Coordinates of C-alpha atoms and ligand atoms in Angstrom, one line a residue:
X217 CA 35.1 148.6 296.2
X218 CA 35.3 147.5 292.6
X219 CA 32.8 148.1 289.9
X220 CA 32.1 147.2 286.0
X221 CA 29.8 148.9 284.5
X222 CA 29.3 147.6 280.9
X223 CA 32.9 146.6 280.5
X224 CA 33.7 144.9 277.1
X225 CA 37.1 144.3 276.4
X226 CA 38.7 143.1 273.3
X227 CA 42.6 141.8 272.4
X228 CA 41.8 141.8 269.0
X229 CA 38.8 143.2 266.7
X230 CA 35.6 141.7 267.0
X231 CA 36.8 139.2 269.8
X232 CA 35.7 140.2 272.7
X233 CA 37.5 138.4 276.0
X234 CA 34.6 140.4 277.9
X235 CA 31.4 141.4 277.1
X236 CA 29.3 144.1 278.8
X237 CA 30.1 143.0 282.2
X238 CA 28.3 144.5 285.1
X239 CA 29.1 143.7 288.6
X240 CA 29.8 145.0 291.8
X241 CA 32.0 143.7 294.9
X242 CA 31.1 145.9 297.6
X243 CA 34.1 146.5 300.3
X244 CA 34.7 143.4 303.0
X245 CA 33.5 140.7 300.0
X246 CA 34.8 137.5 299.2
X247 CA 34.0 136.4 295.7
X248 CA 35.2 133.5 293.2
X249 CA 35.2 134.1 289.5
X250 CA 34.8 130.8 287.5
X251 CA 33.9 129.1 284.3
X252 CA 35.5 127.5 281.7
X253 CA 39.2 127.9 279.7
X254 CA 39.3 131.3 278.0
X255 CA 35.8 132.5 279.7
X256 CA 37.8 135.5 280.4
X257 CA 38.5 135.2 284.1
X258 CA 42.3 136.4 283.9
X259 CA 41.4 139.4 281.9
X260 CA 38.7 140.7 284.7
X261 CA 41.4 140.4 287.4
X262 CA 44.1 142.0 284.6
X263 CA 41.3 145.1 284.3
X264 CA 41.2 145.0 288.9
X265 CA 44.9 146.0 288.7
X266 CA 44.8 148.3 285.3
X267 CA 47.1 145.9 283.1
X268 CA 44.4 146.3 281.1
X269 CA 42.4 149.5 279.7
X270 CA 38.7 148.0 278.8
X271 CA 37.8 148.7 275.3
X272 CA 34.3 149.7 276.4
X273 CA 32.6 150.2 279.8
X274 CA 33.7 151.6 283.2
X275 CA 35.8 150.0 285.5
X276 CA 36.0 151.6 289.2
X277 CA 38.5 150.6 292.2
X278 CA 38.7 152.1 295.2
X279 CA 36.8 155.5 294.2
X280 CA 39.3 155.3 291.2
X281 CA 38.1 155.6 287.8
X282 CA 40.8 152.8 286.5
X283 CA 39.2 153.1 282.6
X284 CA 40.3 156.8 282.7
X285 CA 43.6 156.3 284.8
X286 CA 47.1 157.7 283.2
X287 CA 50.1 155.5 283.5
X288 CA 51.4 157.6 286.6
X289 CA 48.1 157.2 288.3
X290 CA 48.5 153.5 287.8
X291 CA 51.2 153.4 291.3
X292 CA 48.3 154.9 293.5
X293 CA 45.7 152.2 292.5
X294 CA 48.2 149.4 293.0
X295 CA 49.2 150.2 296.7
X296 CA 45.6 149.1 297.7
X297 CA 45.3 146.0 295.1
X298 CA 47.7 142.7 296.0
X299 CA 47.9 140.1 293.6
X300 CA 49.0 136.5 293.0
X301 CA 49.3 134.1 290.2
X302 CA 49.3 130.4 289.9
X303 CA 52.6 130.7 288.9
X304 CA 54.0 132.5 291.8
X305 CA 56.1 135.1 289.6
X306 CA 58.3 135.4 292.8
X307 CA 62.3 136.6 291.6
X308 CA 64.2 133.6 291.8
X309 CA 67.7 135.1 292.7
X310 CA 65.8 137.2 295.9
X311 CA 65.9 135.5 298.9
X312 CA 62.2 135.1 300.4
X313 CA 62.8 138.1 302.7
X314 CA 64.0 140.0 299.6
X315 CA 60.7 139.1 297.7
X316 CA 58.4 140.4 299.9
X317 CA 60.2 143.4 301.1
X318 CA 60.1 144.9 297.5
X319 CA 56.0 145.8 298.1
X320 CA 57.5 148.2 300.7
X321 CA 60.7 149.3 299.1
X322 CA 58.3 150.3 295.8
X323 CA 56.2 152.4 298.7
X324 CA 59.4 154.1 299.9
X325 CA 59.5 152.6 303.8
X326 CA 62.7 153.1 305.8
X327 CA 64.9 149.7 306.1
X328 CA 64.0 149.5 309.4
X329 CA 59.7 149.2 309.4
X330 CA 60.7 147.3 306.2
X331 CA 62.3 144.8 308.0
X332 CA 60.2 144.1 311.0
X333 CA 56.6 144.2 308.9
X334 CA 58.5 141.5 306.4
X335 CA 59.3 139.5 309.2
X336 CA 55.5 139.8 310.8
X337 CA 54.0 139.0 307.5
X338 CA 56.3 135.7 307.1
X339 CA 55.6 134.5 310.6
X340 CA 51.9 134.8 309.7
X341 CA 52.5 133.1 306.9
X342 CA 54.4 130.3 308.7
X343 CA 57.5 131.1 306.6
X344 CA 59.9 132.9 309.2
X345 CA 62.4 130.1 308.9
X346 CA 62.5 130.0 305.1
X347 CA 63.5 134.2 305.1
X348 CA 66.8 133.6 303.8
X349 CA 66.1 131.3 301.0
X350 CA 65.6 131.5 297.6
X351 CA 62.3 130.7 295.9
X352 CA 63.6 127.1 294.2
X353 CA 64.2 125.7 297.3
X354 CA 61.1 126.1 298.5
X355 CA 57.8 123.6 298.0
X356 CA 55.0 125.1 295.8
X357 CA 52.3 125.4 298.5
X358 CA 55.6 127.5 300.3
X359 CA 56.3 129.7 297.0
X360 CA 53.0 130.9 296.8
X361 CA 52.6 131.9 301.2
X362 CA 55.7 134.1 300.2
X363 CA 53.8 135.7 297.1
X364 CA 51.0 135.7 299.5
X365 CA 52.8 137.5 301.9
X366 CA 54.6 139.8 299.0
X367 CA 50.5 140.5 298.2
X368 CA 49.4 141.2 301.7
X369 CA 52.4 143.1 303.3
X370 CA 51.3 146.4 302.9
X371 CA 47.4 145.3 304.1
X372 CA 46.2 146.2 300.9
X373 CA 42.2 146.9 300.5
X374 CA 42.0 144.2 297.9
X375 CA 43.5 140.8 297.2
X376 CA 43.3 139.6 293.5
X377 CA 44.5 136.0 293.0
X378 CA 44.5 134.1 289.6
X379 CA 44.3 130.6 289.6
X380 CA 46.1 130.7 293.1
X381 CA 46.0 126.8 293.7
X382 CA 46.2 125.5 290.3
X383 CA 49.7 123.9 291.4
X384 CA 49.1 123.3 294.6
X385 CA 48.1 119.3 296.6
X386 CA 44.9 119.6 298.7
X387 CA 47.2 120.5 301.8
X388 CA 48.5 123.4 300.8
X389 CA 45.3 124.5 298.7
X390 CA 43.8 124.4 302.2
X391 CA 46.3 126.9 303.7
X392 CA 46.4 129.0 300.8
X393 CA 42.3 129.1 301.1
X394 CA 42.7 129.8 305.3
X395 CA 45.0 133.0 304.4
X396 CA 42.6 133.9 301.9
X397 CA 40.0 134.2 304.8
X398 CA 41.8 135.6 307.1
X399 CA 42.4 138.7 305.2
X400 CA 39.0 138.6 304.4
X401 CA 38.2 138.7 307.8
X402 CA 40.8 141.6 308.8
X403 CA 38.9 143.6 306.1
X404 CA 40.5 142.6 302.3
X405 CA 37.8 142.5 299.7
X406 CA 39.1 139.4 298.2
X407 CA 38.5 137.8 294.4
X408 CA 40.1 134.9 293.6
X409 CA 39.9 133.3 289.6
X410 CA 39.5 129.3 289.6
X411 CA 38.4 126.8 288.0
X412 CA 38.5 124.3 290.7
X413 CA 34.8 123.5 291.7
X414 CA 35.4 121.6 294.8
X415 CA 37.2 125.1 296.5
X416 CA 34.6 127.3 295.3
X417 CA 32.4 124.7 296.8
X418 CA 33.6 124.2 300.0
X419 CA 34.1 127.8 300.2
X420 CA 30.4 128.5 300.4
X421 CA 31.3 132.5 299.0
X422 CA 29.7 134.5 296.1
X423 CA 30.4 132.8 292.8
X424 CA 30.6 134.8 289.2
X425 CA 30.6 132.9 286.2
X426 CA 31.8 133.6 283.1
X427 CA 31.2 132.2 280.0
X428 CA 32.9 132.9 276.4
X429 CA 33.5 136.8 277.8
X430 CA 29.8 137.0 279.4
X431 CA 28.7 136.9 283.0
X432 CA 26.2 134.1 282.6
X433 CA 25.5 133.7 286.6
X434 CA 26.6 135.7 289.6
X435 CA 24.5 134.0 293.2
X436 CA 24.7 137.5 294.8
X437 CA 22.7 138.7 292.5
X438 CA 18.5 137.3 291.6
X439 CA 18.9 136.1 287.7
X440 CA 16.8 138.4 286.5
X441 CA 18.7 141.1 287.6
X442 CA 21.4 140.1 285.5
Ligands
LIG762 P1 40.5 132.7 281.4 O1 41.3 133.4 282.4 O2 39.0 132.5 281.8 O3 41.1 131.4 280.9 P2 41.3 134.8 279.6 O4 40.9 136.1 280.2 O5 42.8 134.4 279.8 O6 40.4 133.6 280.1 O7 41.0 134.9 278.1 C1 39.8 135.3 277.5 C2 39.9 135.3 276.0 O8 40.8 136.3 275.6 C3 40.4 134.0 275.4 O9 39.7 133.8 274.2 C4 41.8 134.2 275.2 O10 42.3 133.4 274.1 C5 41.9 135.7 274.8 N1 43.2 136.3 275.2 C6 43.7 136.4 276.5 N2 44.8 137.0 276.5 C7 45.1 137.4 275.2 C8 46.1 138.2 274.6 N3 47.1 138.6 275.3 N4 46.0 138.4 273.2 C9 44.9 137.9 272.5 N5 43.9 137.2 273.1 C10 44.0 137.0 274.4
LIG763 P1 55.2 119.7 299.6 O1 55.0 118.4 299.0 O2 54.7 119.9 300.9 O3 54.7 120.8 298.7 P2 58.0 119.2 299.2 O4 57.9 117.8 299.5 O5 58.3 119.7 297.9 O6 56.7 120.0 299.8 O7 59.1 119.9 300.2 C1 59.1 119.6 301.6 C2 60.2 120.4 302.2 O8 61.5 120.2 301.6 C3 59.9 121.9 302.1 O9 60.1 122.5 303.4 C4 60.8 122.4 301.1 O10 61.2 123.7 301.4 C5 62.0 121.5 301.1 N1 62.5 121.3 299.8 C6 61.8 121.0 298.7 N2 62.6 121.0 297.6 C7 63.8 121.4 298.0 C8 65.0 121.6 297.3 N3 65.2 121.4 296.0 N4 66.1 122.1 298.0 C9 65.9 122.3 299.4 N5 64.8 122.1 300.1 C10 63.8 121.6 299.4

């Protein structure tokens, strides 16, 4: 489902955020991507969704050739490829319903499918009485279920998350980490950036570390096949 093939990629000259990465997340995976500050966890994801173009390498999604994709192409790939961020990013003058009804809207669904998959997605979520709100009133571990749901609405293939529980009590990291699954288990290949050791290791998933742009271990694969 996703592929790097020697994929260096560098913001500046001679800095390399990646550096020859090679991996593969076969369809139906559940992977964590880990290591420290700056190992270059957020720009992996950011090359997933084509925010990024690598500098050297190939990068494949969903049969897609993202490294050679054109800026109109870039649509297509992101109807299979959900994301969410620590940070939420949720609009904070949309109402919850609002929020996650945009996936659709982008996708060009009628009002009516719109609103009754928005309102399936929310229930899941355990958010159905929140739908009318806006995003400040809500708790964190509630802001990011709504980006979760935003993410999953239109059962994408794969489900990128950044650093999804970096704001979140052990509660709601818990949730968050029971959605994760349960997409995972409906068929979502699902990679999720974080540095927090105890939810990778209660988790008990494939783990890819980075370090300083380099995939130093990856426990799908035997070391000296890296
Ligand atoms: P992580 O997510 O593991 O913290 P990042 O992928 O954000 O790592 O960053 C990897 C490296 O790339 C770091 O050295 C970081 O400073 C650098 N970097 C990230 N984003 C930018 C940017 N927009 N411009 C320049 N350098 C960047
Ligand atoms: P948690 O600690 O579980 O993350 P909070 O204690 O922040 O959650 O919130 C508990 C409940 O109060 C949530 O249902 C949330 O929506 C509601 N709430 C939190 N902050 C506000 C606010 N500023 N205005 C209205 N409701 C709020």
């Amino acid at each position: 489902m996703i592929q790097f093939h020697n994929v260096s990629m560098s913001y500046q000259r001679d800095m390399a955020a990646l550096n020859d990465v090679t991996l593969k997340v076969p369809k139906g995976d559940f992977v964590f991507v880990t290591g420290p500050s700056g190992a270059g966890k957020s720009t992996l994801l950011k090359l997933v969704y084509a925010a990024l173009s690598p500098s050297k390498g190939q990068v494949i999604v969903d049969g897609q050739n993202v490294t050679r994709m054109t800026r109109s192409q870039i649509p297509l790939l992101r109807r299979s490829v959900g994301v969410v961020f620590q940070d939420f990013k949720l609009l904070p003058n949309r109402t919850v319903l609002e929020n996650v009804a945009i996936t659709l809207e982008v996708l060009g669904w009628g009002k009516r499918d719109i609103g009754k998959k928005v309102h399936h997605i929310l229930r899941l979520m355990g958010m159905e009485h929140k739908i009318n709100a806006t995003p400040l009133r809500l708790s964190g571990g509630e802001q990011q279920r709504v980006a979760l749901a935003r993410a999953l609405v239109n059962d994408p293939k794969i489900l990128l998350a950044d650093e999804p529980t970096g704001n979140l009590d052990d509660e709601n990291k818990e949730q968050i980490l029971a959605i994760f699954r349960e997409a995972n288990i409906r068929g979502t290949t699902v990679m999720v950036a974080t540095h927090d050791r105890r939810v990778i290791e209660n988790s008990h998933k494939r783990v890819i570390i980075l370090d300083k742009g380099r995939l130093v271990e990856d426990n799908d694969v035997p070391k000296q096949e890296l």
